[in-house]
Amino acid sequence: MNKPLLAALATLAVTGVGVAPAAASSAAPASSAAPAARVVSFAGTVALSNCSGSVVRLPASEDDDPALVMSNGHCLETGFPAAGEVVVDQPSSRSFGLLNASGTRVGTLRASKIAYATMTDTDVSLYQLTSTYAQIRGSYGISPLTLNDTRPTAGTAITVVSGYWKRTYACNVDGFAYRLKEGEWTWKDSVRYTSACQTIGGTSGSPVVDNATGKVVAVNNTGNEDGGRCTDNNPCEVAEDGTVTVREGINYGQQTYHIPACFGLDNKLDLSRSGCVLPKP
């Protein structure tokens, strides 16, 4: 995983690095960076105590629906869910620092519950807030990011937006991993970034935004740090025929286009809905 912040800071203290990946991202050629500058900002992203996240809406969400915050399953305040574990409708009072377009923290949002979280097949958490989208917009002038309900394609220009670090990482979708295995966890159809997105600890849970549409297509979650094979912090790709590929220094996100099918009226989770493929408890 892109380690939660405390582990990341320990690593950075030893290695003496941390800001270099962001600097490398910002040094991308002007031609590739321009779309991100026009479309992608920090508005609607949040900082967690140990990770990044974003206020998200589904294509059918309404202004008076309770807002949702998306991050990673491995960013839960209760720790990493075990392989096969699914968390649904668990009380939470977690707080999130809401950012405006320039990355300034403008307010604090609070959860009422963990609506859904898992590290099985995907690595995602969705918190339901005590505020509606309309209340957030009225108080802070900030709208949520929208989850795209269609699968991204290879070559798509994307930006990983870290609310914790207040940094962005611009690159492209390089392709997809049939299975991505890291330690005890396995994820399906993961997004592989091109090498320009050198995400670090604390960027876990960042929305991955399609530069052309401004919609969220994935949630950032991991990368192969040391060239290890299928170990913690060193995920490997497993092809349909079982072939294992290790890509040192390459980072990944988990697709989110399938999430909207699992929510109904009033942003209520319903894992029995037609088309919902999220793992069930």
mmCIF file of C-alpha atoms in Angstrom:
data_model
loop_
_atom_site.group_PDB
_atom_site.id
_atom_site.type_symbol
_atom_site.label_atom_id
_atom_site.label_comp_id
_atom_site.label_asym_id
_atom_site.label_seq_id
_atom_site.Cartn_x
_atom_site.Cartn_y
_atom_site.Cartn_z
ATOM 1 C CA MET A 1 0.000 0.000 0.000
ATOM 2 C CA ASN A 2 0.926 3.658 -0.248
ATOM 3 C CA LYS A 3 1.493 3.467 3.481
ATOM 4 C CA PRO A 4 -0.690 5.428 5.886
ATOM 5 C CA LEU A 5 1.080 8.542 7.002
ATOM 6 C CA LEU A 6 2.782 7.438 10.231
ATOM 7 C CA ALA A 7 4.554 4.585 8.463
ATOM 8 C CA ALA A 8 5.393 6.866 5.567
ATOM 9 C CA LEU A 9 6.940 9.498 7.799
ATOM 10 C CA ALA A 10 9.096 6.862 9.450
ATOM 11 C CA THR A 11 10.356 5.816 6.029
ATOM 12 C CA LEU A 12 10.955 9.401 4.951
ATOM 13 C CA ALA A 13 12.894 10.128 8.128
ATOM 14 C CA VAL A 14 15.257 7.265 7.321
ATOM 15 C CA THR A 15 15.632 7.951 3.618
ATOM 16 C CA GLY A 16 15.517 11.738 3.761
ATOM 17 C CA VAL A 17 13.111 11.942 0.815
ATOM 18 C CA GLY A 18 9.491 12.921 0.426
ATOM 19 C CA VAL A 19 8.936 15.995 -1.698
ATOM 20 C CA ALA A 20 10.890 14.714 -4.676
ATOM 21 C CA PRO A 21 8.036 12.653 -6.175
ATOM 22 C CA ALA A 22 5.753 15.686 -6.206
ATOM 23 C CA ALA A 23 8.483 17.821 -7.706
ATOM 24 C CA ALA A 24 9.031 15.245 -10.428
ATOM 25 C CA SER A 25 5.307 15.294 -11.165
ATOM 26 C CA SER A 26 5.185 19.078 -11.430
ATOM 27 C CA ALA A 27 8.133 19.010 -13.802
ATOM 28 C CA ALA A 28 6.119 17.158 -16.457
ATOM 29 C CA PRO A 29 6.193 18.757 -19.913
ATOM 30 C CA ALA A 30 3.809 21.689 -20.273
ATOM 31 C CA SER A 31 1.867 19.904 -22.998
ATOM 32 C CA SER A 32 0.909 17.041 -20.656
ATOM 33 C CA ALA A 33 0.382 19.213 -17.577
ATOM 34 C CA ALA A 34 -1.895 21.787 -19.212
ATOM 35 C CA PRO A 35 -5.100 19.700 -19.165
ATOM 36 C CA ALA A 36 -4.671 18.989 -15.445
ATOM 37 C CA ALA A 37 -4.176 22.687 -14.719
ATOM 38 C CA ARG A 38 -7.425 23.549 -16.516
ATOM 39 C CA VAL A 39 -9.614 20.824 -15.031
ATOM 40 C CA VAL A 40 -8.203 19.385 -11.810
ATOM 41 C CA SER A 41 -7.984 21.245 -8.493
ATOM 42 C CA PHE A 42 -8.054 20.348 -4.804
ATOM 43 C CA ALA A 43 -11.691 21.414 -4.393
ATOM 44 C CA GLY A 44 -13.639 18.635 -2.712
ATOM 45 C CA THR A 45 -10.592 16.653 -1.617
ATOM 46 C CA VAL A 46 -10.031 15.959 2.071
ATOM 47 C CA ALA A 47 -7.192 15.182 4.446
ATOM 48 C CA LEU A 48 -7.606 12.274 6.836
ATOM 49 C CA SER A 49 -5.427 11.674 9.889
ATOM 50 C CA ASN A 50 -3.268 9.249 7.904
ATOM 51 C CA CYS A 51 -4.415 9.346 4.273
ATOM 52 C CA SER A 52 -6.122 11.339 1.530
ATOM 53 C CA GLY A 53 -9.706 11.228 0.280
ATOM 54 C CA SER A 54 -12.477 13.158 -1.428
ATOM 55 C CA VAL A 55 -16.117 14.121 -1.080
ATOM 56 C CA VAL A 56 -17.839 12.174 -3.857
ATOM 57 C CA ARG A 57 -21.278 11.965 -5.359
ATOM 58 C CA LEU A 58 -22.807 9.276 -7.526
ATOM 59 C CA PRO A 59 -24.269 10.193 -10.926
ATOM 60 C CA ALA A 60 -27.783 9.957 -9.416
ATOM 61 C CA SER A 61 -27.031 11.652 -6.078
ATOM 62 C CA GLU A 62 -29.198 14.620 -5.097
ATOM 63 C CA ASP A 63 -28.283 17.790 -3.207
ATOM 64 C CA ASP A 64 -30.185 16.747 -0.075
ATOM 65 C CA ASP A 65 -28.511 13.331 0.128
ATOM 66 C CA PRO A 66 -25.988 12.721 2.927
ATOM 67 C CA ALA A 67 -22.560 13.300 1.406
ATOM 68 C CA LEU A 68 -19.985 10.528 1.011
ATOM 69 C CA VAL A 69 -16.215 10.623 1.514
ATOM 70 C CA MET A 70 -14.142 8.043 -0.367
ATOM 71 C CA SER A 71 -10.722 6.786 0.668
ATOM 72 C CA ASN A 72 -9.007 3.383 0.899
ATOM 73 C CA GLY A 73 -10.053 0.387 2.932
ATOM 74 C CA HIS A 74 -6.560 0.336 4.384
ATOM 75 C CA CYS A 75 -7.063 3.898 5.661
ATOM 76 C CA LEU A 76 -9.810 2.932 8.133
ATOM 77 C CA GLU A 77 -9.327 4.213 11.688
ATOM 78 C CA THR A 78 -9.892 0.621 12.846
ATOM 79 C CA GLY A 79 -6.950 -0.753 10.840
ATOM 80 C CA PHE A 80 -6.604 -2.893 7.729
ATOM 81 C CA PRO A 81 -9.589 -5.160 6.981
ATOM 82 C CA ALA A 82 -8.485 -8.759 6.607
ATOM 83 C CA ALA A 83 -8.707 -10.529 3.272
ATOM 84 C CA GLY A 84 -12.358 -11.450 2.783
ATOM 85 C CA GLU A 85 -13.610 -8.915 5.347
ATOM 86 C CA VAL A 86 -16.302 -6.415 4.368
ATOM 87 C CA VAL A 87 -17.352 -3.575 6.698
ATOM 88 C CA VAL A 88 -20.907 -2.241 6.267
ATOM 89 C CA ASP A 89 -22.841 0.414 8.219
ATOM 90 C CA GLN A 90 -20.438 0.729 11.150
ATOM 91 C CA PRO A 91 -20.701 3.855 13.349
ATOM 92 C CA SER A 92 -17.880 6.387 12.923
ATOM 93 C CA SER A 93 -17.276 9.964 14.016
ATOM 94 C CA ARG A 94 -14.108 10.410 11.970
ATOM 95 C CA SER A 95 -13.279 13.949 10.876
ATOM 96 C CA PHE A 96 -11.988 15.145 7.496
ATOM 97 C CA GLY A 97 -10.287 18.408 6.592
ATOM 98 C CA LEU A 98 -12.050 19.872 3.535
ATOM 99 C CA LEU A 99 -9.908 21.677 0.953
ATOM 100 C CA ASN A 100 -10.800 24.388 -1.539
ATOM 101 C CA ALA A 101 -9.475 24.667 -5.093
ATOM 102 C CA SER A 102 -6.109 26.079 -4.006
ATOM 103 C CA GLY A 103 -5.570 23.423 -1.347
ATOM 104 C CA THR A 104 -6.456 25.561 1.668
ATOM 105 C CA ARG A 105 -8.290 23.801 4.466
ATOM 106 C CA VAL A 106 -11.628 25.580 4.816
ATOM 107 C CA GLY A 107 -13.573 23.388 7.215
ATOM 108 C CA THR A 108 -14.034 20.077 8.995
ATOM 109 C CA LEU A 109 -16.520 17.428 7.925
ATOM 110 C CA ARG A 110 -17.593 14.565 10.162
ATOM 111 C CA ALA A 111 -18.710 11.014 9.464
ATOM 112 C CA SER A 112 -21.812 9.397 10.877
ATOM 113 C CA LYS A 113 -20.788 5.910 9.768
ATOM 114 C CA ILE A 114 -18.593 3.792 7.545
ATOM 115 C CA ALA A 115 -21.108 2.931 4.841
ATOM 116 C CA TYR A 116 -18.787 0.429 3.141
ATOM 117 C CA ALA A 117 -15.155 -0.666 3.306
ATOM 118 C CA THR A 118 -13.073 -3.596 2.145
ATOM 119 C CA MET A 119 -9.646 -4.626 0.907
ATOM 120 C CA THR A 120 -11.026 -7.601 -1.011
ATOM 121 C CA ASP A 121 -11.218 -7.294 -4.837
ATOM 122 C CA THR A 122 -10.743 -3.547 -4.344
ATOM 123 C CA ASP A 123 -9.346 -1.210 -1.671
ATOM 124 C CA VAL A 124 -12.008 1.338 -0.821
ATOM 125 C CA SER A 125 -13.824 2.984 2.069
ATOM 126 C CA LEU A 126 -16.949 5.119 1.793
ATOM 127 C CA TYR A 127 -17.962 7.201 4.802
ATOM 128 C CA GLN A 128 -21.415 8.750 5.128
ATOM 129 C CA LEU A 129 -21.225 12.277 6.522
ATOM 130 C CA THR A 130 -23.466 14.202 8.895
ATOM 131 C CA SER A 131 -23.770 16.903 6.189
ATOM 132 C CA THR A 132 -25.588 16.885 2.857
ATOM 133 C CA TYR A 133 -24.024 18.044 -0.391
ATOM 134 C CA ALA A 134 -26.199 21.172 -0.254
ATOM 135 C CA GLN A 135 -25.021 21.985 3.268
ATOM 136 C CA ILE A 136 -21.368 21.603 2.283
ATOM 137 C CA ARG A 137 -21.869 23.804 -0.756
ATOM 138 C CA GLY A 138 -23.772 26.380 1.278
ATOM 139 C CA SER A 139 -21.123 26.532 4.007
ATOM 140 C CA TYR A 140 -17.969 26.340 1.908
ATOM 141 C CA GLY A 141 -18.936 26.885 -1.730
ATOM 142 C CA ILE A 142 -17.479 23.485 -2.626
ATOM 143 C CA SER A 143 -19.128 20.791 -4.740
ATOM 144 C CA PRO A 144 -18.314 17.079 -4.595
ATOM 145 C CA LEU A 145 -16.356 15.152 -7.197
ATOM 146 C CA THR A 146 -18.482 12.830 -9.342
ATOM 147 C CA LEU A 147 -17.707 9.125 -9.698
ATOM 148 C CA ASN A 148 -17.682 8.150 -13.356
ATOM 149 C CA ASP A 149 -19.840 5.074 -13.985
ATOM 150 C CA THR A 150 -17.897 3.974 -17.073
ATOM 151 C CA ARG A 151 -14.567 2.166 -17.150
ATOM 152 C CA PRO A 152 -11.505 4.259 -18.053
ATOM 153 C CA THR A 153 -9.327 3.319 -21.026
ATOM 154 C CA ALA A 154 -5.593 2.911 -21.422
ATOM 155 C CA GLY A 155 -3.927 6.180 -22.328
ATOM 156 C CA THR A 156 -6.365 8.358 -20.370
ATOM 157 C CA ALA A 157 -4.644 11.429 -18.903
ATOM 158 C CA ILE A 158 -5.170 11.389 -15.132
ATOM 159 C CA THR A 159 -4.232 13.304 -12.004
ATOM 160 C CA VAL A 160 -3.882 11.821 -8.520
ATOM 161 C CA VAL A 161 -4.943 14.562 -6.085
ATOM 162 C CA SER A 162 -3.610 14.160 -2.537
ATOM 163 C CA GLY A 163 -5.560 16.109 0.055
ATOM 164 C CA TYR A 164 -3.069 15.154 2.751
ATOM 165 C CA TRP A 165 0.060 16.391 1.008
ATOM 166 C CA LYS A 166 -1.777 19.047 -1.041
ATOM 167 C CA ARG A 167 0.117 17.776 -4.083
ATOM 168 C CA THR A 168 -0.899 16.373 -7.429
ATOM 169 C CA TYR A 169 0.665 13.686 -9.602
ATOM 170 C CA ALA A 170 -0.024 13.814 -13.344
ATOM 171 C CA CYS A 171 0.417 10.831 -15.670
ATOM 172 C CA ASN A 172 -1.659 8.450 -17.814
ATOM 173 C CA VAL A 173 -3.414 5.124 -17.410
ATOM 174 C CA ASP A 174 -0.733 2.717 -18.611
ATOM 175 C CA GLY A 175 -2.984 -0.336 -18.535
ATOM 176 C CA PHE A 176 -4.759 -2.718 -16.174
ATOM 177 C CA ALA A 177 -3.643 -5.566 -13.929
ATOM 178 C CA TYR A 178 -5.963 -8.587 -14.168
ATOM 179 C CA ARG A 179 -5.093 -9.295 -10.538
ATOM 180 C CA LEU A 180 -2.863 -7.261 -8.239
ATOM 181 C CA LYS A 181 -1.583 -9.217 -5.248
ATOM 182 C CA GLU A 182 -0.021 -7.635 -2.174
ATOM 183 C CA GLY A 183 0.570 -9.745 0.913
ATOM 184 C CA GLU A 184 -2.745 -11.355 1.897
ATOM 185 C CA TRP A 185 -4.848 -9.110 -0.364
ATOM 186 C CA THR A 186 -5.804 -9.478 -4.031
ATOM 187 C CA TRP A 187 -7.448 -6.741 -6.136
ATOM 188 C CA LYS A 188 -9.174 -7.090 -9.492
ATOM 189 C CA ASP A 189 -8.686 -5.051 -12.670
ATOM 190 C CA SER A 190 -6.410 -2.480 -11.050
ATOM 191 C CA VAL A 191 -5.331 0.693 -12.842
ATOM 192 C CA ARG A 192 -1.596 0.821 -13.535
ATOM 193 C CA TYR A 193 -0.131 4.325 -13.864
ATOM 194 C CA THR A 194 2.670 5.397 -16.153
ATOM 195 C CA SER A 195 5.900 6.083 -14.260
ATOM 196 C CA ALA A 196 5.307 9.846 -13.839
ATOM 197 C CA CYS A 197 2.864 9.228 -10.961
ATOM 198 C CA GLN A 198 5.375 8.568 -8.182
ATOM 199 C CA THR A 199 2.855 8.568 -5.339
ATOM 200 C CA ILE A 200 4.069 8.225 -1.740
ATOM 201 C CA GLY A 201 2.717 7.314 1.694
ATOM 202 C CA GLY A 202 -0.142 9.611 2.649
ATOM 203 C CA THR A 203 -1.488 9.702 -0.925
ATOM 204 C CA SER A 204 -3.493 6.561 -0.195
ATOM 205 C CA GLY A 205 -7.171 7.221 -0.849
ATOM 206 C CA SER A 206 -6.568 10.108 -3.253
ATOM 207 C CA PRO A 207 -9.100 10.429 -6.065
ATOM 208 C CA VAL A 208 -7.741 9.613 -9.516
ATOM 209 C CA VAL A 209 -9.313 12.177 -11.816
ATOM 210 C CA ASP A 210 -9.810 11.963 -15.576
ATOM 211 C CA ASN A 211 -8.342 15.276 -16.782
ATOM 212 C CA ALA A 212 -10.761 15.559 -19.693
ATOM 213 C CA THR A 213 -13.979 15.135 -17.683
ATOM 214 C CA GLY A 214 -12.997 16.059 -14.127
ATOM 215 C CA LYS A 215 -14.661 12.833 -12.935
ATOM 216 C CA VAL A 216 -13.155 10.249 -10.601
ATOM 217 C CA VAL A 217 -12.163 6.959 -12.265
ATOM 218 C CA ALA A 218 -10.155 5.299 -9.475
ATOM 219 C CA VAL A 219 -8.883 5.595 -5.917
ATOM 220 C CA ASN A 220 -5.102 5.592 -5.456
ATOM 221 C CA ASN A 221 -3.841 2.798 -3.222
ATOM 222 C CA THR A 222 -0.432 1.188 -3.723
ATOM 223 C CA GLY A 223 2.887 0.830 -5.510
ATOM 224 C CA ASN A 224 5.855 -1.514 -5.757
ATOM 225 C CA GLU A 225 8.516 0.158 -3.632
ATOM 226 C CA ASP A 226 11.491 -2.217 -3.624
ATOM 227 C CA GLY A 227 11.021 -4.709 -6.444
ATOM 228 C CA GLY A 228 9.664 -7.367 -4.077
ATOM 229 C CA ARG A 229 7.337 -10.047 -5.351
ATOM 230 C CA CYS A 230 3.751 -9.938 -4.041
ATOM 231 C CA THR A 231 4.748 -8.802 -0.532
ATOM 232 C CA ASP A 232 3.476 -5.917 1.599
ATOM 233 C CA ASN A 233 4.316 -2.632 -0.164
ATOM 234 C CA ASN A 234 5.476 -4.616 -3.195
ATOM 235 C CA PRO A 235 2.422 -5.701 -5.168
ATOM 236 C CA CYS A 236 2.798 -7.950 -8.192
ATOM 237 C CA GLU A 237 0.588 -8.314 -11.228
ATOM 238 C CA VAL A 238 -0.915 -11.750 -11.855
ATOM 239 C CA ALA A 239 -2.176 -12.376 -15.390
ATOM 240 C CA GLU A 240 -5.175 -14.559 -16.217
ATOM 241 C CA ASP A 241 -2.815 -17.418 -17.099
ATOM 242 C CA GLY A 242 -1.017 -17.075 -13.754
ATOM 243 C CA THR A 243 2.054 -15.254 -15.053
ATOM 244 C CA VAL A 244 3.499 -12.944 -12.372
ATOM 245 C CA THR A 245 5.035 -9.581 -13.283
ATOM 246 C CA VAL A 246 6.850 -7.254 -10.894
ATOM 247 C CA ARG A 247 7.151 -3.568 -11.836
ATOM 248 C CA GLU A 248 9.417 -1.806 -9.353
ATOM 249 C CA GLY A 249 8.559 1.866 -8.866
ATOM 250 C CA ILE A 250 5.157 1.600 -10.556
ATOM 251 C CA ASN A 251 2.001 2.674 -8.726
ATOM 252 C CA TYR A 252 -1.645 1.632 -8.913
ATOM 253 C CA GLY A 253 -5.226 2.585 -8.158
ATOM 254 C CA GLN A 254 -8.499 0.704 -7.866
ATOM 255 C CA GLN A 255 -11.286 1.417 -10.338
ATOM 256 C CA THR A 256 -14.462 3.042 -9.022
ATOM 257 C CA TYR A 257 -16.878 2.896 -11.975
ATOM 258 C CA HIS A 258 -18.730 -0.068 -10.427
ATOM 259 C CA ILE A 259 -19.507 1.706 -7.125
ATOM 260 C CA PRO A 260 -22.582 3.719 -8.251
ATOM 261 C CA ALA A 261 -24.504 0.512 -9.023
ATOM 262 C CA CYS A 262 -24.347 -0.403 -5.331
ATOM 263 C CA PHE A 263 -26.101 2.712 -4.037
ATOM 264 C CA GLY A 264 -29.772 3.604 -4.351
ATOM 265 C CA LEU A 265 -32.081 6.427 -3.340
ATOM 266 C CA ASP A 266 -30.668 8.857 -0.753
ATOM 267 C CA ASN A 267 -27.148 7.451 -1.266
ATOM 268 C CA LYS A 268 -28.167 4.308 0.591
ATOM 269 C CA LEU A 269 -25.903 1.295 0.163
ATOM 270 C CA ASP A 270 -27.684 -1.715 -1.329
ATOM 271 C CA LEU A 271 -25.342 -4.554 -2.233
ATOM 272 C CA SER A 272 -28.239 -6.571 -3.641
ATOM 273 C CA ARG A 273 -28.943 -4.099 -6.461
ATOM 274 C CA SER A 274 -28.669 -5.282 -10.049
ATOM 275 C CA GLY A 275 -25.169 -4.677 -11.391
ATOM 276 C CA CYS A 276 -23.530 -4.353 -7.966
ATOM 277 C CA VAL A 277 -20.334 -6.407 -7.882
ATOM 278 C CA LEU A 278 -18.755 -5.099 -4.669
ATOM 279 C CA PRO A 279 -17.922 -7.926 -2.248
ATOM 280 C CA LYS A 280 -20.611 -8.640 0.329
ATOM 281 C CA PRO A 281 -20.142 -9.414 4.035
#
